[in-house]
Amino acid sequence: MMASKISPDPFCLLLLSSLIITCPLLGSSTVSQDDRKSYIVYMGDRPKSELSASSLHLNMLQEVTGSNFSSKSLLHSFKRTFNGFVVKLSEGEVEKLAAMSSVVSVFPNRKKKLHTTRSWDFMGFPQEVQRTTVESNIIVGVLDSGIWPESESFNDAGFGPPPIKWKGSCQVSSNFSCNNKIIGAKYYRSDGIFYQSDVKSPRDSNGHGTHTASTAAGGSVSMASLYGLAMGTARGGVPSARIAVYKVCWSDGCWDADILAAFDDAIADGVDIISISIGFPEPRDYFNDSIAIGAFHAIKYGILTSNSGGNEGPGLATISNISPWSLSVAASTIDRKFLTKVLLGNNKTYEGVSINTFDLQNVMYPLIYGGDAPNITGNFNSSYSRFCFLNSLDPALVKGKIVLCDALGSGREPFFAGAAGVVMQDEGAKDVAKSFPLPFSYLGTREGGNILSYMNSTSNYL
């Protein structure tokens, strides 16, 4: 039986295309029987009274709502760094609350519209900011995986020749050349070992360097998106600045020797600022850290190094670039999320995190638990298949179905086994959305457990 012809029975699942929801994101709420809607009540600084913020907020609500008061209407209290709360209110109650002297503002808990490369908007740096001619003399040195020069972010229309202070060069090859926007480009590989996926030029082969360069100094590109997702204007912080590329990262990583060589060149070439989104999983002693050493010498020449804090968060003490003479920038701090809805046959919906560019066109597919589909001929049992490890799934059992896995993986095994989609669940942080080779949603263990319980309680399978 073909999956596309399966009727929407209780034991089916649908992955909808990705959505972008902007903060504050406090979970979806069902529409109540009255006319109350969710609002944000902002009250400025943290309260100085002995009364806890939650108690203060409840007292305020009781005063406004009177006999209609319900503590369940208070959805969340902000109390760690500022004062406010999220609450369900009627229009009349909103007016009463807004009139209180302690309230700064009351506004609807809205879903924002789609945007792209939103970092600068999120920081309050508007697109309409007035630029000066000085900006085109700024040279940003980017140490990363290279750059894709044909990207519209690096169009040099309207740019004159490089600033006189520039002393660098461009390693031109058959597949790479510079322009008046990308004024310099070099690549480094101290051991001379290149792998099949490596491109022996400053050209970017994985996209990371192109992304960081465009975020720092990319030109304004309207209607940018990923297959329609996050539609908006992509731009850098200093879109009129020049870019000098130093490719130090390859398919096997970024080596210290190459990083130090790039720092040495960038300083001598005359860059004004260095951007490097590279680091170890944990901090190193300054004298054993190529980035700390390079940044120290750069600052001696008046060149600030802006580096990534690290990718090991959001836990405490996870910043890896900590030298006091450089600027460490946090990753993944943004007011939006990429969500993919999971709809069960009983009409219950769960929202997982993923960049899902697939459209299943409202077709319902059967769902199977990875632990129930072990590749026995390959000597795998359910202890392996439940995690959807490589070669652990039986293609005959999962083909055309959506597989529920008990850990976040790359999605390759379900893909190669012929699955129609994947739902993965674990306790990991859901602060970063990733893309996968097939329809995908990444849920917490609570949501995943609810789905598994539903599967176990339903006998109608196909």
Short mmCIF file of C-alpha atoms in Angstrom, two decimals:
data_model
loop_
_atom_site.label_atom_id
_atom_site.label_comp_id
_atom_site.label_asym_id
_atom_site.label_seq_id
_atom_site.Cartn_x
_atom_site.Cartn_y
_atom_site.Cartn_z
CA MET A 1 0.00 0.00 0.00
CA MET A 2 1.45 3.36 -1.02
CA ALA A 3 1.84 5.85 1.81
CA SER A 4 0.26 8.64 -0.21
CA LYS A 5 -3.00 6.67 -0.37
CA ILE A 6 -3.29 5.95 3.34
CA SER A 7 -6.40 7.55 4.80
CA PRO A 8 -6.02 9.90 7.78
CA ASP A 9 -6.50 7.24 10.45
CA PRO A 10 -5.66 7.74 14.16
CA PHE A 11 -2.15 6.36 13.82
CA CYS A 12 -0.80 8.71 11.22
CA LEU A 13 1.35 11.78 11.37
CA LEU A 14 1.91 14.87 9.27
CA LEU A 15 4.91 17.19 9.17
CA LEU A 16 3.98 20.69 8.13
CA SER A 17 6.38 23.18 6.58
CA SER A 18 8.58 25.27 8.89
CA LEU A 19 7.22 28.35 10.60
CA ILE A 20 9.09 31.22 12.21
CA ILE A 21 7.73 32.37 15.56
CA THR A 22 9.19 35.40 17.29
CA CYS A 23 9.63 35.89 21.02
CA PRO A 24 8.17 36.01 23.54
CA LEU A 25 7.43 32.34 22.92
CA LEU A 26 5.71 30.77 25.90
CA GLY A 27 3.97 27.83 24.34
CA SER A 28 0.78 27.79 22.35
CA SER A 29 -2.48 28.19 24.28
CA THR A 30 -5.91 27.04 23.36
CA VAL A 31 -8.67 29.58 22.85
CA SER A 32 -10.73 29.91 26.04
CA GLN A 33 -14.49 30.13 26.21
CA ASP A 34 -14.43 33.86 26.95
CA ASP A 35 -12.81 36.69 25.00
CA ARG A 36 -9.49 36.68 26.86
CA LYS A 37 -6.27 36.85 24.85
CA SER A 38 -2.61 36.68 25.78
CA TYR A 39 -0.86 39.99 26.61
CA ILE A 40 2.55 41.15 27.79
CA VAL A 41 2.52 43.48 30.78
CA TYR A 42 5.78 45.41 31.06
CA MET A 43 6.64 47.13 34.38
CA GLY A 44 10.24 48.31 34.01
CA ASP A 45 12.89 47.39 36.60
CA ARG A 46 12.71 44.52 39.05
CA PRO A 47 10.46 45.20 42.06
CA LYS A 48 12.27 46.40 45.16
CA SER A 49 9.60 45.26 47.60
CA GLU A 50 9.81 42.17 49.80
CA LEU A 51 6.85 40.71 47.93
CA SER A 52 7.84 38.22 45.22
CA ALA A 53 7.19 39.22 41.63
CA SER A 54 4.70 36.40 41.10
CA SER A 55 2.71 37.40 44.22
CA LEU A 56 2.76 41.04 43.14
CA HIS A 57 1.46 40.14 39.70
CA LEU A 58 -1.30 37.93 41.11
CA ASN A 59 -2.43 40.72 43.46
CA MET A 60 -2.59 43.15 40.54
CA LEU A 61 -4.63 40.70 38.49
CA GLN A 62 -7.02 40.07 41.35
CA GLU A 63 -7.57 43.82 41.68
CA VAL A 64 -8.31 44.16 37.95
CA THR A 65 -10.39 41.03 37.37
CA GLY A 66 -12.27 40.89 40.67
CA SER A 67 -14.62 37.90 40.83
CA ASN A 68 -13.30 36.68 37.48
CA PHE A 69 -9.82 36.20 38.94
CA SER A 70 -8.03 32.94 38.16
CA SER A 71 -4.40 32.26 38.98
CA LYS A 72 -4.24 30.08 35.84
CA SER A 73 -4.56 33.21 33.70
CA LEU A 74 -1.04 34.24 34.77
CA LEU A 75 1.09 32.36 32.23
CA HIS A 76 4.55 33.58 33.17
CA SER A 77 6.31 36.16 35.37
CA PHE A 78 9.45 38.04 34.33
CA LYS A 79 11.46 38.63 37.49
CA ARG A 80 15.12 38.01 37.04
CA THR A 81 16.29 41.15 35.22
CA PHE A 82 13.13 43.15 34.63
CA ASN A 83 9.56 43.23 35.82
CA GLY A 84 6.50 42.05 33.92
CA PHE A 85 4.30 39.11 33.14
CA VAL A 86 2.25 37.31 30.50
CA VAL A 87 -1.45 37.00 31.15
CA LYS A 88 -4.80 36.27 29.52
CA LEU A 89 -7.05 39.33 29.63
CA SER A 90 -10.26 40.70 28.16
CA GLU A 91 -10.17 44.07 26.41
CA GLY A 92 -11.74 45.76 29.42
CA GLU A 93 -9.20 44.24 31.78
CA VAL A 94 -6.39 45.43 29.52
CA GLU A 95 -7.59 49.04 29.89
CA LYS A 96 -7.75 48.75 33.70
CA LEU A 97 -4.31 47.19 33.94
CA ALA A 98 -2.73 49.73 31.58
CA ALA A 99 -4.07 52.54 33.76
CA MET A 100 -2.13 51.36 36.82
CA SER A 101 0.77 53.64 37.76
CA SER A 102 3.22 50.74 38.05
CA VAL A 103 2.55 49.52 34.50
CA VAL A 104 4.67 50.87 31.64
CA SER A 105 2.85 49.18 28.78
CA VAL A 106 0.48 46.36 27.86
CA PHE A 107 0.63 44.84 24.38
CA PRO A 108 -0.59 41.68 22.61
CA ASN A 109 1.53 38.56 22.61
CA ARG A 110 1.96 38.58 18.79
CA LYS A 111 3.61 36.34 16.25
CA LYS A 112 6.03 38.44 14.23
CA LYS A 113 6.44 38.30 10.45
CA LEU A 114 9.19 36.49 8.58
CA HIS A 115 12.66 38.06 8.40
CA THR A 116 16.24 37.04 7.20
CA THR A 117 19.69 37.77 8.83
CA ARG A 118 17.83 39.48 11.61
CA SER A 119 20.79 40.00 13.94
CA TRP A 120 21.15 43.72 13.34
CA ASP A 121 17.42 44.40 13.56
CA PHE A 122 17.32 42.42 16.80
CA MET A 123 20.11 44.61 18.19
CA GLY A 124 18.18 47.75 17.28
CA PHE A 125 20.42 48.77 14.37
CA PRO A 126 17.94 49.94 11.70
CA GLN A 127 18.42 49.58 7.96
CA GLU A 128 17.79 53.29 7.49
CA VAL A 129 20.80 54.37 9.57
CA GLN A 130 22.74 57.12 7.81
CA ARG A 131 26.01 55.89 6.31
CA THR A 132 29.17 57.89 5.79
CA THR A 133 31.89 57.68 3.17
CA VAL A 134 34.29 56.58 5.91
CA GLU A 135 32.61 53.16 6.02
CA SER A 136 33.96 52.19 2.59
CA ASN A 137 37.48 52.63 3.97
CA ILE A 138 36.90 50.06 6.70
CA ILE A 139 38.45 46.66 5.99
CA VAL A 140 37.07 43.63 7.82
CA GLY A 141 39.41 40.66 7.94
CA VAL A 142 37.46 37.40 8.11
CA LEU A 143 39.26 34.24 9.25
CA ASP A 144 37.02 31.34 8.35
CA SER A 145 36.31 28.75 5.64
CA GLY A 146 36.61 31.17 2.74
CA ILE A 147 33.96 33.02 0.76
CA TRP A 148 31.62 32.54 -2.21
CA PRO A 149 32.40 35.66 -4.28
CA GLU A 150 29.36 35.37 -6.57
CA SER A 151 26.96 35.91 -3.66
CA GLU A 152 24.91 39.08 -4.12
CA SER A 153 26.05 40.15 -0.64
CA PHE A 154 29.49 40.83 -2.12
CA ASN A 155 28.47 42.73 -5.26
CA ASP A 156 30.90 45.62 -5.73
CA ALA A 157 28.60 47.91 -7.72
CA GLY A 158 29.29 51.51 -6.67
CA PHE A 159 32.59 50.68 -4.96
CA GLY A 160 35.79 52.44 -5.94
CA PRO A 161 39.27 50.94 -5.70
CA PRO A 162 40.53 49.60 -2.33
CA PRO A 163 41.75 52.09 0.28
CA ILE A 164 45.36 53.23 -0.10
CA LYS A 165 46.22 51.68 3.28
CA TRP A 166 45.48 48.18 1.95
CA LYS A 167 48.66 46.14 1.54
CA GLY A 168 47.14 42.69 0.99
CA SER A 169 46.66 40.56 -2.12
CA CYS A 170 44.23 38.17 -3.77
CA GLN A 171 45.11 34.58 -4.60
CA VAL A 172 43.40 34.40 -7.96
CA SER A 173 42.71 30.96 -9.43
CA SER A 174 40.59 29.38 -12.13
CA ASN A 175 37.61 29.33 -9.77
CA PHE A 176 38.16 32.48 -7.73
CA SER A 177 38.74 36.20 -8.15
CA CYS A 178 38.33 39.33 -6.03
CA ASN A 179 36.57 42.62 -6.71
CA ASN A 180 36.28 46.05 -5.09
CA LYS A 181 34.15 44.58 -2.27
CA ILE A 182 36.27 41.47 -1.60
CA ILE A 183 39.62 43.21 -1.91
CA GLY A 184 41.80 40.40 -0.59
CA ALA A 185 41.70 36.63 -0.27
CA LYS A 186 44.23 34.01 0.81
CA TYR A 187 44.10 30.39 1.88
CA TYR A 188 46.32 28.55 4.35
CA ARG A 189 47.16 24.89 4.74
CA SER A 190 50.45 24.43 6.55
CA ASP A 191 50.66 20.64 6.16
CA GLY A 192 49.80 20.76 2.47
CA ILE A 193 47.22 17.98 2.87
CA PHE A 194 43.94 18.52 0.99
CA TYR A 195 40.97 16.19 0.92
CA GLN A 196 38.47 15.47 -1.83
CA SER A 197 35.91 17.97 -0.58
CA ASP A 198 38.49 20.75 -0.13
CA VAL A 199 38.75 23.53 -2.70
CA LYS A 200 42.33 24.74 -3.12
CA SER A 201 41.49 28.42 -3.27
CA PRO A 202 39.85 31.02 -1.04
CA ARG A 203 36.46 29.77 -2.27
CA ASP A 204 34.12 28.60 0.48
CA SER A 205 33.05 24.95 0.21
CA ASN A 206 30.73 24.70 3.24
CA GLY A 207 29.08 28.12 3.59
CA HIS A 208 30.26 29.06 7.08
CA GLY A 209 32.74 31.70 5.97
CA THR A 210 30.29 33.18 3.49
CA HIS A 211 27.71 33.45 6.26
CA THR A 212 30.02 35.15 8.76
CA ALA A 213 31.41 37.54 6.14
CA SER A 214 27.94 38.60 5.01
CA THR A 215 26.78 39.05 8.61
CA ALA A 216 29.72 41.35 9.32
CA ALA A 217 29.97 43.35 6.09
CA GLY A 218 27.61 41.96 3.46
CA GLY A 219 25.70 44.37 1.26
CA SER A 220 21.95 44.73 1.50
CA VAL A 221 20.05 42.00 -0.37
CA SER A 222 16.25 42.24 -0.46
CA MET A 223 13.89 39.26 -0.73
CA ALA A 224 16.53 36.89 0.63
CA SER A 225 15.28 33.54 1.95
CA LEU A 226 15.90 29.82 2.20
CA TYR A 227 13.31 28.32 -0.13
CA GLY A 228 10.86 30.94 1.09
CA LEU A 229 11.74 30.64 4.78
CA ALA A 230 12.84 33.74 6.71
CA MET A 231 12.01 36.08 3.85
CA GLY A 232 13.47 39.53 4.33
CA THR A 233 16.48 41.77 3.75
CA ALA A 234 19.89 40.24 4.42
CA ARG A 235 22.60 42.74 5.36
CA GLY A 236 25.78 43.13 7.29
CA GLY A 237 26.58 45.45 10.17
CA VAL A 238 28.78 47.63 7.94
CA PRO A 239 27.45 46.89 4.42
CA SER A 240 29.72 49.43 2.73
CA ALA A 241 32.92 48.06 4.27
CA ARG A 242 35.49 46.02 2.36
CA ILE A 243 36.23 42.36 3.09
CA ALA A 244 39.57 40.57 3.26
CA VAL A 245 39.26 36.79 3.40
CA TYR A 246 41.69 34.44 5.14
CA LYS A 247 40.68 30.82 4.62
CA VAL A 248 41.97 28.73 7.53
CA CYS A 249 39.24 26.09 7.87
CA TRP A 250 38.96 22.92 5.80
CA SER A 251 36.99 19.69 5.87
CA ASP A 252 39.00 18.44 8.85
CA GLY A 253 38.91 21.66 10.85
CA CYS A 254 40.94 24.81 11.48
CA TRP A 255 44.56 24.38 12.46
CA ASP A 256 46.49 26.63 14.85
CA ALA A 257 49.33 27.14 12.46
CA ASP A 258 47.06 28.39 9.74
CA ILE A 259 45.15 30.62 12.14
CA LEU A 260 48.34 32.28 13.37
CA ALA A 261 49.58 32.72 9.82
CA ALA A 262 46.35 34.39 8.88
CA PHE A 263 46.50 36.71 11.90
CA ASP A 264 50.05 37.66 10.96
CA ASP A 265 49.01 38.49 7.39
CA ALA A 266 45.83 40.28 8.32
CA ILE A 267 47.65 42.61 10.72
CA ALA A 268 50.31 43.43 8.16
CA ASP A 269 47.76 43.80 5.33
CA GLY A 270 46.10 46.69 7.11
CA VAL A 271 42.68 45.37 8.17
CA ASP A 272 40.78 47.51 10.68
CA ILE A 273 39.00 44.70 12.52
CA ILE A 274 39.26 40.91 12.55
CA SER A 275 36.26 38.60 12.70
CA ILE A 276 36.86 34.97 13.63
CA SER A 277 34.09 32.52 14.51
CA ILE A 278 36.38 29.66 15.48
CA GLY A 279 37.33 28.14 18.82
CA PHE A 280 37.94 25.11 20.99
CA PRO A 281 35.15 23.34 22.89
CA GLU A 282 36.69 24.70 26.11
CA PRO A 283 38.98 27.65 26.93
CA ARG A 284 42.71 27.20 26.67
CA ASP A 285 45.63 28.87 28.39
CA TYR A 286 46.36 32.13 26.56
CA PHE A 287 49.80 31.03 25.58
CA ASN A 288 48.44 27.79 24.09
CA ASP A 289 45.60 29.43 22.20
CA SER A 290 46.32 30.60 18.67
CA ILE A 291 43.33 32.92 18.65
CA ALA A 292 44.31 34.56 21.95
CA ILE A 293 47.87 35.05 20.72
CA GLY A 294 46.77 36.41 17.34
CA ALA A 295 44.23 38.72 18.93
CA PHE A 296 46.83 40.02 21.39
CA HIS A 297 49.20 41.04 18.63
CA ALA A 298 46.34 42.51 16.63
CA ILE A 299 45.26 44.78 19.50
CA LYS A 300 48.82 46.02 19.87
CA TYR A 301 48.37 47.44 16.37
CA GLY A 302 45.00 48.88 17.25
CA ILE A 303 43.02 46.09 15.56
CA LEU A 304 40.16 44.63 17.59
CA THR A 305 39.40 40.91 17.20
CA SER A 306 35.74 39.97 17.40
CA ASN A 307 35.41 36.25 18.06
CA SER A 308 32.60 33.82 18.80
CA GLY A 309 31.95 32.88 22.40
CA GLY A 310 31.55 29.22 21.46
CA ASN A 311 28.96 26.61 20.52
CA GLU A 312 28.82 24.67 23.79
CA GLY A 313 26.01 26.69 25.42
CA PRO A 314 23.48 27.43 26.68
CA GLY A 315 24.96 25.96 29.88
CA LEU A 316 27.06 27.96 32.32
CA ALA A 317 30.83 28.40 31.87
CA THR A 318 30.80 27.32 28.21
CA ILE A 319 32.53 30.32 26.58
CA SER A 320 35.78 29.22 24.95
CA ASN A 321 37.24 32.51 23.64
CA ILE A 322 37.85 34.53 26.79
CA SER A 323 40.95 36.69 26.23
CA PRO A 324 40.37 40.17 27.74
CA TRP A 325 41.88 41.95 24.73
CA SER A 326 39.25 40.65 22.32
CA LEU A 327 35.48 40.91 21.99
CA SER A 328 33.61 37.63 22.51
CA VAL A 329 30.18 37.53 20.90
CA ALA A 330 27.38 35.19 21.92
CA ALA A 331 25.85 32.81 19.40
CA SER A 332 22.16 32.10 18.74
CA THR A 333 20.75 35.04 20.69
CA ILE A 334 17.75 36.02 18.59
CA ASP A 335 14.02 36.64 18.94
CA ARG A 336 12.70 34.02 16.55
CA LYS A 337 12.48 30.28 16.16
CA PHE A 338 12.11 27.94 13.19
CA LEU A 339 9.38 25.46 14.11
CA THR A 340 7.93 22.42 12.37
CA LYS A 341 4.51 21.21 13.45
CA VAL A 342 3.78 17.54 14.06
CA LEU A 343 0.10 16.62 13.63
CA LEU A 344 -1.18 13.26 14.89
CA GLY A 345 -4.24 11.41 13.69
CA ASN A 346 -6.08 12.43 16.87
CA ASN A 347 -5.59 16.09 15.80
CA LYS A 348 -3.06 16.83 18.56
CA THR A 349 -0.22 19.06 17.38
CA TYR A 350 3.34 19.37 18.67
CA GLU A 351 5.91 21.96 17.62
CA GLY A 352 9.51 20.88 17.11
CA VAL A 353 12.60 22.79 16.04
CA SER A 354 13.98 22.41 12.51
CA ILE A 355 14.56 24.21 9.24
CA ASN A 356 12.12 22.17 7.20
CA THR A 357 12.04 23.10 3.51
CA PHE A 358 9.89 20.12 2.52
CA ASP A 359 6.16 20.22 1.81
CA LEU A 360 4.26 16.95 2.32
CA GLN A 361 1.16 18.61 0.81
CA ASN A 362 -1.13 17.59 3.68
CA VAL A 363 -0.60 13.87 3.03
CA MET A 364 -0.85 11.70 6.15
CA TYR A 365 1.89 9.10 6.63
CA PRO A 366 2.05 6.12 9.01
CA LEU A 367 4.35 6.46 11.99
CA ILE A 368 6.75 3.82 13.30
CA TYR A 369 9.00 3.78 16.35
CA GLY A 370 12.67 3.17 15.54
CA GLY A 371 12.89 0.61 18.33
CA ASP A 372 10.25 -1.47 16.53
CA ALA A 373 12.19 -1.56 13.26
CA PRO A 374 15.65 -3.06 13.97
CA ASN A 375 17.78 -4.30 11.11
CA ILE A 376 18.02 -7.86 12.41
CA THR A 377 19.94 -9.15 9.39
CA GLY A 378 22.59 -6.54 10.17
CA ASN A 379 22.83 -7.81 13.76
CA PHE A 380 21.06 -4.78 15.23
CA ASN A 381 18.43 -4.89 17.95
CA SER A 382 15.98 -2.32 19.31
CA SER A 383 18.63 -0.93 21.68
CA TYR A 384 20.36 0.49 18.61
CA SER A 385 17.47 1.08 16.23
CA ARG A 386 15.57 3.21 18.76
CA PHE A 387 18.31 5.81 18.32
CA CYS A 388 18.29 5.42 14.53
CA PHE A 389 21.99 4.67 14.38
CA LEU A 390 23.63 4.06 11.00
CA ASN A 391 22.38 0.84 9.35
CA SER A 392 20.28 0.02 12.42
CA LEU A 393 16.86 0.39 10.73
CA ASP A 394 15.13 -2.21 8.56
CA PRO A 395 14.27 -0.49 5.24
CA ALA A 396 11.37 -2.90 4.68
CA LEU A 397 9.71 -1.68 7.88
CA VAL A 398 10.37 2.07 7.71
CA LYS A 399 10.03 2.76 3.99
CA GLY A 400 7.33 5.35 3.33
CA LYS A 401 6.77 6.00 7.04
CA ILE A 402 7.76 8.67 9.53
CA VAL A 403 10.22 7.30 12.08
CA LEU A 404 10.28 8.31 15.74
CA CYS A 405 13.86 8.21 17.08
CA ASP A 406 15.10 8.58 20.67
CA ALA A 407 18.03 10.88 19.96
CA LEU A 408 18.99 13.78 17.72
CA GLY A 409 21.02 12.60 14.75
CA SER A 410 21.83 13.68 11.22
CA GLY A 411 18.73 12.03 9.76
CA ARG A 412 20.86 10.09 7.27
CA GLU A 413 19.88 6.61 8.45
CA PRO A 414 16.11 7.15 8.07
CA PHE A 415 16.82 8.86 4.74
CA PHE A 416 18.84 5.96 3.37
CA ALA A 417 16.30 3.48 4.75
CA GLY A 418 13.58 5.15 2.67
CA ALA A 419 11.62 6.89 5.43
CA ALA A 420 9.16 9.62 4.51
CA GLY A 421 10.17 11.76 7.50
CA VAL A 422 11.69 11.77 10.98
CA VAL A 423 10.67 12.91 14.45
CA MET A 424 13.54 12.92 16.93
CA GLN A 425 13.24 13.43 20.66
CA ASP A 426 15.77 13.98 23.44
CA GLU A 427 16.59 16.38 26.28
CA GLY A 428 19.02 18.52 24.29
CA ALA A 429 18.71 22.30 23.95
CA LYS A 430 16.25 23.47 21.31
CA ASP A 431 17.91 26.85 20.74
CA VAL A 432 19.34 26.09 17.29
CA ALA A 433 17.35 24.91 14.26
CA LYS A 434 19.08 22.63 11.77
CA SER A 435 18.26 21.31 8.32
CA PHE A 436 18.00 17.62 7.42
CA PRO A 437 17.75 15.54 4.23
CA LEU A 438 14.03 14.81 4.69
CA PRO A 439 11.00 16.23 6.56
CA PHE A 440 12.07 16.52 10.18
CA SER A 441 11.00 17.79 13.59
CA TYR A 442 13.09 17.84 16.78
CA LEU A 443 11.03 17.57 19.97
CA GLY A 444 11.63 17.37 23.71
CA THR A 445 11.21 14.11 25.58
CA ARG A 446 7.86 15.19 26.96
CA GLU A 447 6.35 15.73 23.51
CA GLY A 448 8.11 12.66 22.11
CA GLY A 449 6.85 10.59 25.03
CA ASN A 450 3.31 11.74 24.35
CA ILE A 451 3.61 10.62 20.75
CA LEU A 452 5.03 7.24 21.77
CA SER A 453 2.26 6.76 24.35
CA TYR A 454 -0.29 7.56 21.68
CA MET A 455 1.28 4.98 19.37
CA ASN A 456 1.21 2.31 22.08
CA SER A 457 -2.43 3.00 22.89
CA THR A 458 -3.62 2.79 19.28
CA SER A 459 -4.21 -0.50 17.51
CA ASN A 460 -5.34 0.93 14.17
CA TYR A 461 -1.99 1.00 12.38
CA LEU A 462 -2.57 1.13 8.61
#
